[in-house]
Coordinates of C-alpha atoms in Angstrom, one line a residue:
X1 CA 37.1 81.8 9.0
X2 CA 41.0 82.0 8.2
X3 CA 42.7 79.7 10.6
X4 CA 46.2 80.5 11.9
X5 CA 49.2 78.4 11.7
X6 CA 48.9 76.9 14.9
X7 CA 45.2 76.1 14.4
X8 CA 46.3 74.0 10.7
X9 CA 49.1 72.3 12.4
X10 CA 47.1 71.0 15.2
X11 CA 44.4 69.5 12.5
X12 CA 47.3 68.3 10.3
X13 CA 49.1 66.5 13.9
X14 CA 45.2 64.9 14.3
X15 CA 45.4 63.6 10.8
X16 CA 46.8 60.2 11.1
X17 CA 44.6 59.5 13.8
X18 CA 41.2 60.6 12.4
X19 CA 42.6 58.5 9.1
X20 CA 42.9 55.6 10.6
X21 CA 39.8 55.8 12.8
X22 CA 38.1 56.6 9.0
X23 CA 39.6 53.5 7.6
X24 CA 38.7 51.1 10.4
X25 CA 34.8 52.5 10.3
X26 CA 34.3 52.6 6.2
X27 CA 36.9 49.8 5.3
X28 CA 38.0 52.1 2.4
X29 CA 40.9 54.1 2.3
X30 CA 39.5 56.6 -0.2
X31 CA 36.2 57.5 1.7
X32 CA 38.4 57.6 4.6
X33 CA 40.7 60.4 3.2
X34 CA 37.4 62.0 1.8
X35 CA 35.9 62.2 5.6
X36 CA 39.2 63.6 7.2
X37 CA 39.0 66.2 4.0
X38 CA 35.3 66.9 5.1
X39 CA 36.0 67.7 8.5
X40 CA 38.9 69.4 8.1
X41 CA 36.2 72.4 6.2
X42 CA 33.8 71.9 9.3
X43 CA 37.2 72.3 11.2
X44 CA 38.1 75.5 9.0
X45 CA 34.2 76.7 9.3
X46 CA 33.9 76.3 13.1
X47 CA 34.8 79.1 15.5
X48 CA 38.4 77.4 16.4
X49 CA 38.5 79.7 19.5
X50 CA 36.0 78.5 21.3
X51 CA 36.5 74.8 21.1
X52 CA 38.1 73.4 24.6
X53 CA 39.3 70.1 23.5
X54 CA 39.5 70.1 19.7
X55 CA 41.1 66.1 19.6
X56 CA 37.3 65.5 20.9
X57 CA 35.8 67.8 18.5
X58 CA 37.3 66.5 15.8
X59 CA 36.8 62.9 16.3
X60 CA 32.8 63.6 17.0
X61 CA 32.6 65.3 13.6
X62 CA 34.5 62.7 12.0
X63 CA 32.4 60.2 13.5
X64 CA 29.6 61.5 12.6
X65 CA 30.6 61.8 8.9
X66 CA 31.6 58.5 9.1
X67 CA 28.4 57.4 10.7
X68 CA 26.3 59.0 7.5
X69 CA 28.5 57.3 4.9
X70 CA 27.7 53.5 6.9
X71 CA 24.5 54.1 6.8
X72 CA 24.5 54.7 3.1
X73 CA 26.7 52.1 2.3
X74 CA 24.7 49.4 3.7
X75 CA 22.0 50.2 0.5
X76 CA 25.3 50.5 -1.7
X77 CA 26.8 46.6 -0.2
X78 CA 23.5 45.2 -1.1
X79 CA 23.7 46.0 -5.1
X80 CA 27.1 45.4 -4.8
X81 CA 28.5 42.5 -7.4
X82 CA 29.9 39.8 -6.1
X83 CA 31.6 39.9 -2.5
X84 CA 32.7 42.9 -1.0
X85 CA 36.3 43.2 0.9
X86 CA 37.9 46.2 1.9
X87 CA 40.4 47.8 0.2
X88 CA 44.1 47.0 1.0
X89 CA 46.5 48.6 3.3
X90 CA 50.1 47.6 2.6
X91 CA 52.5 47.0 5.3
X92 CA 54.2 50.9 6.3
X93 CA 50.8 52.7 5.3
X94 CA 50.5 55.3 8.1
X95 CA 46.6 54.6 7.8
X96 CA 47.0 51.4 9.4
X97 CA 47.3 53.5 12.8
X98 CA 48.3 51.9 15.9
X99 CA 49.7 48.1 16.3
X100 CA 50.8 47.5 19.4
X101 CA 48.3 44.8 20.9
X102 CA 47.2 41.9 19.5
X103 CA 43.4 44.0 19.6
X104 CA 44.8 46.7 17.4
X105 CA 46.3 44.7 14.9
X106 CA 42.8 42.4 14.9
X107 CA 40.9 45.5 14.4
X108 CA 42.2 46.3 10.8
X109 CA 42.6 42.8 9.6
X110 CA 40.4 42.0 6.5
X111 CA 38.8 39.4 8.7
X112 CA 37.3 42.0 11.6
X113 CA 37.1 44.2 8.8
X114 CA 34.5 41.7 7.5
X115 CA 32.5 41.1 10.1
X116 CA 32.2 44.6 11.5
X117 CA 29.8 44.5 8.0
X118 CA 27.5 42.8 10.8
X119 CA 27.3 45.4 12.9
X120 CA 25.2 48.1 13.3
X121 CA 26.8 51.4 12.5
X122 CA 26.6 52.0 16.5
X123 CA 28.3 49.1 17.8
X124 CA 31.2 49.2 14.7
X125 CA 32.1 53.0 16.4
X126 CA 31.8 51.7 19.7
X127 CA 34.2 49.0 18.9
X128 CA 36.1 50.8 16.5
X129 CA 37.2 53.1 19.2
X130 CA 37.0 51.7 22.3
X131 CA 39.4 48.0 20.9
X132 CA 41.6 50.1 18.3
X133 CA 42.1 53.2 20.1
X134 CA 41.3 53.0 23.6
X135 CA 38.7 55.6 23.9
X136 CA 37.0 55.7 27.7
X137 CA 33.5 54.8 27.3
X138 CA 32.7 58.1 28.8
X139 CA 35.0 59.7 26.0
X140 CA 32.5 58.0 22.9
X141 CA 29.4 58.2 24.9
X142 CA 29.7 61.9 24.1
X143 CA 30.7 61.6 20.2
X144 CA 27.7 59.0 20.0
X145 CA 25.0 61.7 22.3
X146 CA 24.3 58.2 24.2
X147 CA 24.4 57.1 28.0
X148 CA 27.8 55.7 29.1
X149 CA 25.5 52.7 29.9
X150 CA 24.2 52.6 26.5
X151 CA 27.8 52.8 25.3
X152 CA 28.9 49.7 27.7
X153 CA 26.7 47.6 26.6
X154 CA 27.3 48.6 22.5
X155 CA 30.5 47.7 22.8
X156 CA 29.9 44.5 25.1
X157 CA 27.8 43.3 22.0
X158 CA 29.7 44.3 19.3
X159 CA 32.8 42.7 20.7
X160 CA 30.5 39.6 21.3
X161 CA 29.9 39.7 17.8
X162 CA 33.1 40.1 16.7
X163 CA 34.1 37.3 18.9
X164 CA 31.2 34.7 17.5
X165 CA 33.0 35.1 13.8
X166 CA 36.4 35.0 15.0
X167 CA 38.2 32.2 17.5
X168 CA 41.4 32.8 15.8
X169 CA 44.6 33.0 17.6
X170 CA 47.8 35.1 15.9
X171 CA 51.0 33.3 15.3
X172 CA 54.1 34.3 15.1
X173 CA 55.7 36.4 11.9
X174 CA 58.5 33.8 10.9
X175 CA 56.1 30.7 11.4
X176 CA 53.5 32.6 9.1
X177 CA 55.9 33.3 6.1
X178 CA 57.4 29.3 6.5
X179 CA 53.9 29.0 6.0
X180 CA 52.8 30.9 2.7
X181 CA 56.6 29.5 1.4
X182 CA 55.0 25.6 1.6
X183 CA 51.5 27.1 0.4
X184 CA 53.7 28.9 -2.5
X185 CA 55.3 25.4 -3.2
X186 CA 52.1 23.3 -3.0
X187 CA 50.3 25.8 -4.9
X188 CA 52.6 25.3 -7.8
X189 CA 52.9 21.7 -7.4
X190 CA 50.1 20.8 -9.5
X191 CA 48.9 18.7 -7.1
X192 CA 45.8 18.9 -4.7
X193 CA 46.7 16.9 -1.3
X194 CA 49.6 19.3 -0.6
X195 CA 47.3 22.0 -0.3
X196 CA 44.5 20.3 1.3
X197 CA 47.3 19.7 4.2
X198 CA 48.5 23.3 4.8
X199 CA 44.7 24.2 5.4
X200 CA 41.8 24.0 8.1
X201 CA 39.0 22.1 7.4
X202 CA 36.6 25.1 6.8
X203 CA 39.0 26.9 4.8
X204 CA 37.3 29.7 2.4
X205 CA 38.7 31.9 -0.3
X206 CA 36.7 35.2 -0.8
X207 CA 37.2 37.6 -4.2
X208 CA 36.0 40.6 -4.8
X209 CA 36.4 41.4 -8.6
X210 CA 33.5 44.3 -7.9
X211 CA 32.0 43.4 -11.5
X212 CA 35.2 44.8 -12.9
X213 CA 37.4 42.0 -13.3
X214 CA 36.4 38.0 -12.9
X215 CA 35.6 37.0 -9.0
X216 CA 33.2 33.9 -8.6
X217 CA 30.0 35.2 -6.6
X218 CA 30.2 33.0 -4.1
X219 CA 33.2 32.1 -1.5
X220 CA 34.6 28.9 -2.1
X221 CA 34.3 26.7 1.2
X222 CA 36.2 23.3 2.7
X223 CA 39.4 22.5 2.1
X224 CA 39.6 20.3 -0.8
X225 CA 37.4 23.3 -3.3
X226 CA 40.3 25.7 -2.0
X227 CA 42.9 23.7 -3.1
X228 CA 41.4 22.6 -6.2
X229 CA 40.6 26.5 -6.6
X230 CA 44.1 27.6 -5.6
X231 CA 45.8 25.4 -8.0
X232 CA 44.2 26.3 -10.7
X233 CA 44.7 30.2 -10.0
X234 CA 48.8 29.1 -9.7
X235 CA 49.1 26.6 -12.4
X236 CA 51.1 28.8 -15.3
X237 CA 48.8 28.4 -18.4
X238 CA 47.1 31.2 -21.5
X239 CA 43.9 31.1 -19.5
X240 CA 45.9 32.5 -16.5
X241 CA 48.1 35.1 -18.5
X242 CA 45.2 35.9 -20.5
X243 CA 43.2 36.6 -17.2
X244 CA 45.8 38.4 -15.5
X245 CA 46.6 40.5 -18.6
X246 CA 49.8 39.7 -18.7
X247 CA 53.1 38.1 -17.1
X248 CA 52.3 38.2 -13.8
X249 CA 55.2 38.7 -10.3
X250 CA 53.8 37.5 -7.0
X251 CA 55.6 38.8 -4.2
X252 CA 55.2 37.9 -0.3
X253 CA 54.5 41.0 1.7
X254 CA 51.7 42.1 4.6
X255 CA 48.8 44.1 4.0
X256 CA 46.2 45.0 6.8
X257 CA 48.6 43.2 9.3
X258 CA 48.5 39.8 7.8
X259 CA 50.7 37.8 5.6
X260 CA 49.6 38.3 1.7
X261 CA 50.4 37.9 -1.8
X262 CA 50.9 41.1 -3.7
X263 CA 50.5 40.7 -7.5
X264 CA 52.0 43.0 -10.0
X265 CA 51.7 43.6 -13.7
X266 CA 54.1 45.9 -15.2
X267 CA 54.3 47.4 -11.7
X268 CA 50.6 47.6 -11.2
X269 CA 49.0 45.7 -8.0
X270 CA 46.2 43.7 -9.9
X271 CA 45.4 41.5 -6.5
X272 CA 46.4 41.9 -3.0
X273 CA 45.2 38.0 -1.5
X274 CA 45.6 38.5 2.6
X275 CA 46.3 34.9 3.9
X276 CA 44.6 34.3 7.5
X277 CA 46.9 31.6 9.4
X278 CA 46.3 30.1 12.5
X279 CA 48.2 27.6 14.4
X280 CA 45.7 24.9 12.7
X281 CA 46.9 25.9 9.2
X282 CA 45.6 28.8 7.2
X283 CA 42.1 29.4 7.6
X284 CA 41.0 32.2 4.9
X285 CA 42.0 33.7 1.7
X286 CA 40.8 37.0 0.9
X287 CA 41.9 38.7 -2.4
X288 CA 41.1 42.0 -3.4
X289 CA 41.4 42.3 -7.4
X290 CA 38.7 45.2 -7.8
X291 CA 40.5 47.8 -9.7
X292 CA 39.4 50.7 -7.8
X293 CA 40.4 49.5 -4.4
X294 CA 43.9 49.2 -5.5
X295 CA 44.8 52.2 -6.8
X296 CA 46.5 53.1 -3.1
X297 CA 48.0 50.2 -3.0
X298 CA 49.8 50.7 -6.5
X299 CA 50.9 54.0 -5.5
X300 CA 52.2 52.7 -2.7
X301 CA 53.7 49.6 -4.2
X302 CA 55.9 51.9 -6.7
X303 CA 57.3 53.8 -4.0
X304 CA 58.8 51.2 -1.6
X305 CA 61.3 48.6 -2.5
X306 CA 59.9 44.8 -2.2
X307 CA 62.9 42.9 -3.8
X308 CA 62.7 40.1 -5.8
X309 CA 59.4 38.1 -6.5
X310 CA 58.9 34.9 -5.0
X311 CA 57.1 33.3 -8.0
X312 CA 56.5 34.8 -11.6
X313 CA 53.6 33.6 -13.6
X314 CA 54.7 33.7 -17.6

């Protein structure tokens, strides 16, 4: 059916929630704007008229979309080279949808991101939008065709699952970028015990190079193999450049909420590494260097000023 102008502007005022509901459920930006396209045709297919609350109907069919491509991307994750991360949202993305509780903010970080990979398709839309968006559990027990009882208890497990992986705590914006300033400074110090201070003891540092560019297969884990791992990655040498493809500007910025390092290459985003700090010192690194989940990210990168680089690798 043709819709009418007041039927497309309702879809398009739904957008930026159904994106970010998307993005939170696939952990990619790209299949997230691919669902929202998706339902839009079910949208423009559908007998507009008739449907009494389209904000519900449009989040069920999303969902549901949504729920297909989890299912097939947990036979995708396990042929997948190396680790898998999601791809990066930069600070100001409008898919990064609401941020005004710490639960919000939590819900699109790289970490939750992560573990919600341990959830059952399920529990990740049950938590998804009951934590990020407040849904009633009445509300997703009808997008789900499940028992608000079921639904209580999916999301009581989820989040207990969730919770297991996670005993972070947030801290506070300016303490986190004093932070990545002394990791910036030890990192280039050429010297290991300076990092080995700013970090917990089970400190990791996760790639994901997707077979397309260098990542080590496995996480590196303690303290002291981060810091010997991270000085190496920051210690200007040709191994570096040649890896990097060229001179190299690292900038401070946020992505996915958290504190990160953006790196550029003649205005290309070639890494986006999202720092997890906590008050006992940073806990995680997580860098995304996969080509194909930073093409966003560049875009979005050559359209906003970010002022000078805090360290340039020659």
């Amino acid at each position: 059916m043709v819709l009418t102008g007041n039927q497309i502007d309702l879809f398009e005022a739904s957008m930026p929630r159904l994106k970010a509901i998307a993005y939170r459920l696939l952990g990619s930006a790209s299949d997230a704007e691919d669902a929202v396209q998706d339902t839009f045709l079910r949208w423009q297919s559908a007998d507009v008229d008739r449907i009494e609350v389209p904000e519900a109907w449009l989040t069920k069919v999303l969902t549901n979309l949504c729920l297909n491509q989890l299912t097939s991307a947990r036979a995708r994750r396990e042929t997948y080279v190396g680790q898998w991360l999601p791809e990066p949202l930069l600070a100001g993305d409008p898919m990064l949808g609401p941020a005004n509780t710490v639960e919000q903010r939590e819900s699109v970080s790289f970490a939750v991101l992560a573990l919600m990979e341990r959830l059952s398709p399920n529990e990740r839309v049950v938590y998804v939008l009951r934590e990020a968006f407040g849904y009633p559990h009445r509300r997703i027990a009808e997008i789900l065709d499940i028992t608000e009882a079921s639904g209580q208890q999916i999301f009581h497990r989820a989040k207990k699952h969730i919770a297991d992986g996670r005993t972070r705590t947030e801290i506070d914006e300016a303490a986190a970028r004093r932070i990545v300033d002394e990791f910036l400074t030890a990192a280039t110090s050429g010297r290991t015990e300076p990092l080995v201070r700013l970090l917990t003891a089970d400190a990791v540092a996760i790639g994901d190079g997707g077979g397309k560019v260098p990542a080590r297969t496995r996480p590196f884990e303690g303290a002291v193999a981060v810091a010997k791992f991270m000085r190496s990655l920051f210690t200007p040498n040709q191994a570096a450049r040649n890896l990097l493809g060229g001179s190299a500007e690292i900038h401070v910025s946020y992505a996915n909420g958290l504190p990160a390092l953006v790196v550029t290459v003649d205005g290309r985003v070639i890494g986006v590494m999202c720092l997890e700090i906590t008050a006992d010192g940073i806990a995680a690194f997580r860098n995304q260097a996969n080509p194909d989940k930073l093409e966003r990210a560049t875009r979005q990168w050559a359209a906003t000023d970010h002022g000078e680089p805090a360290l340039c690798i020659n």
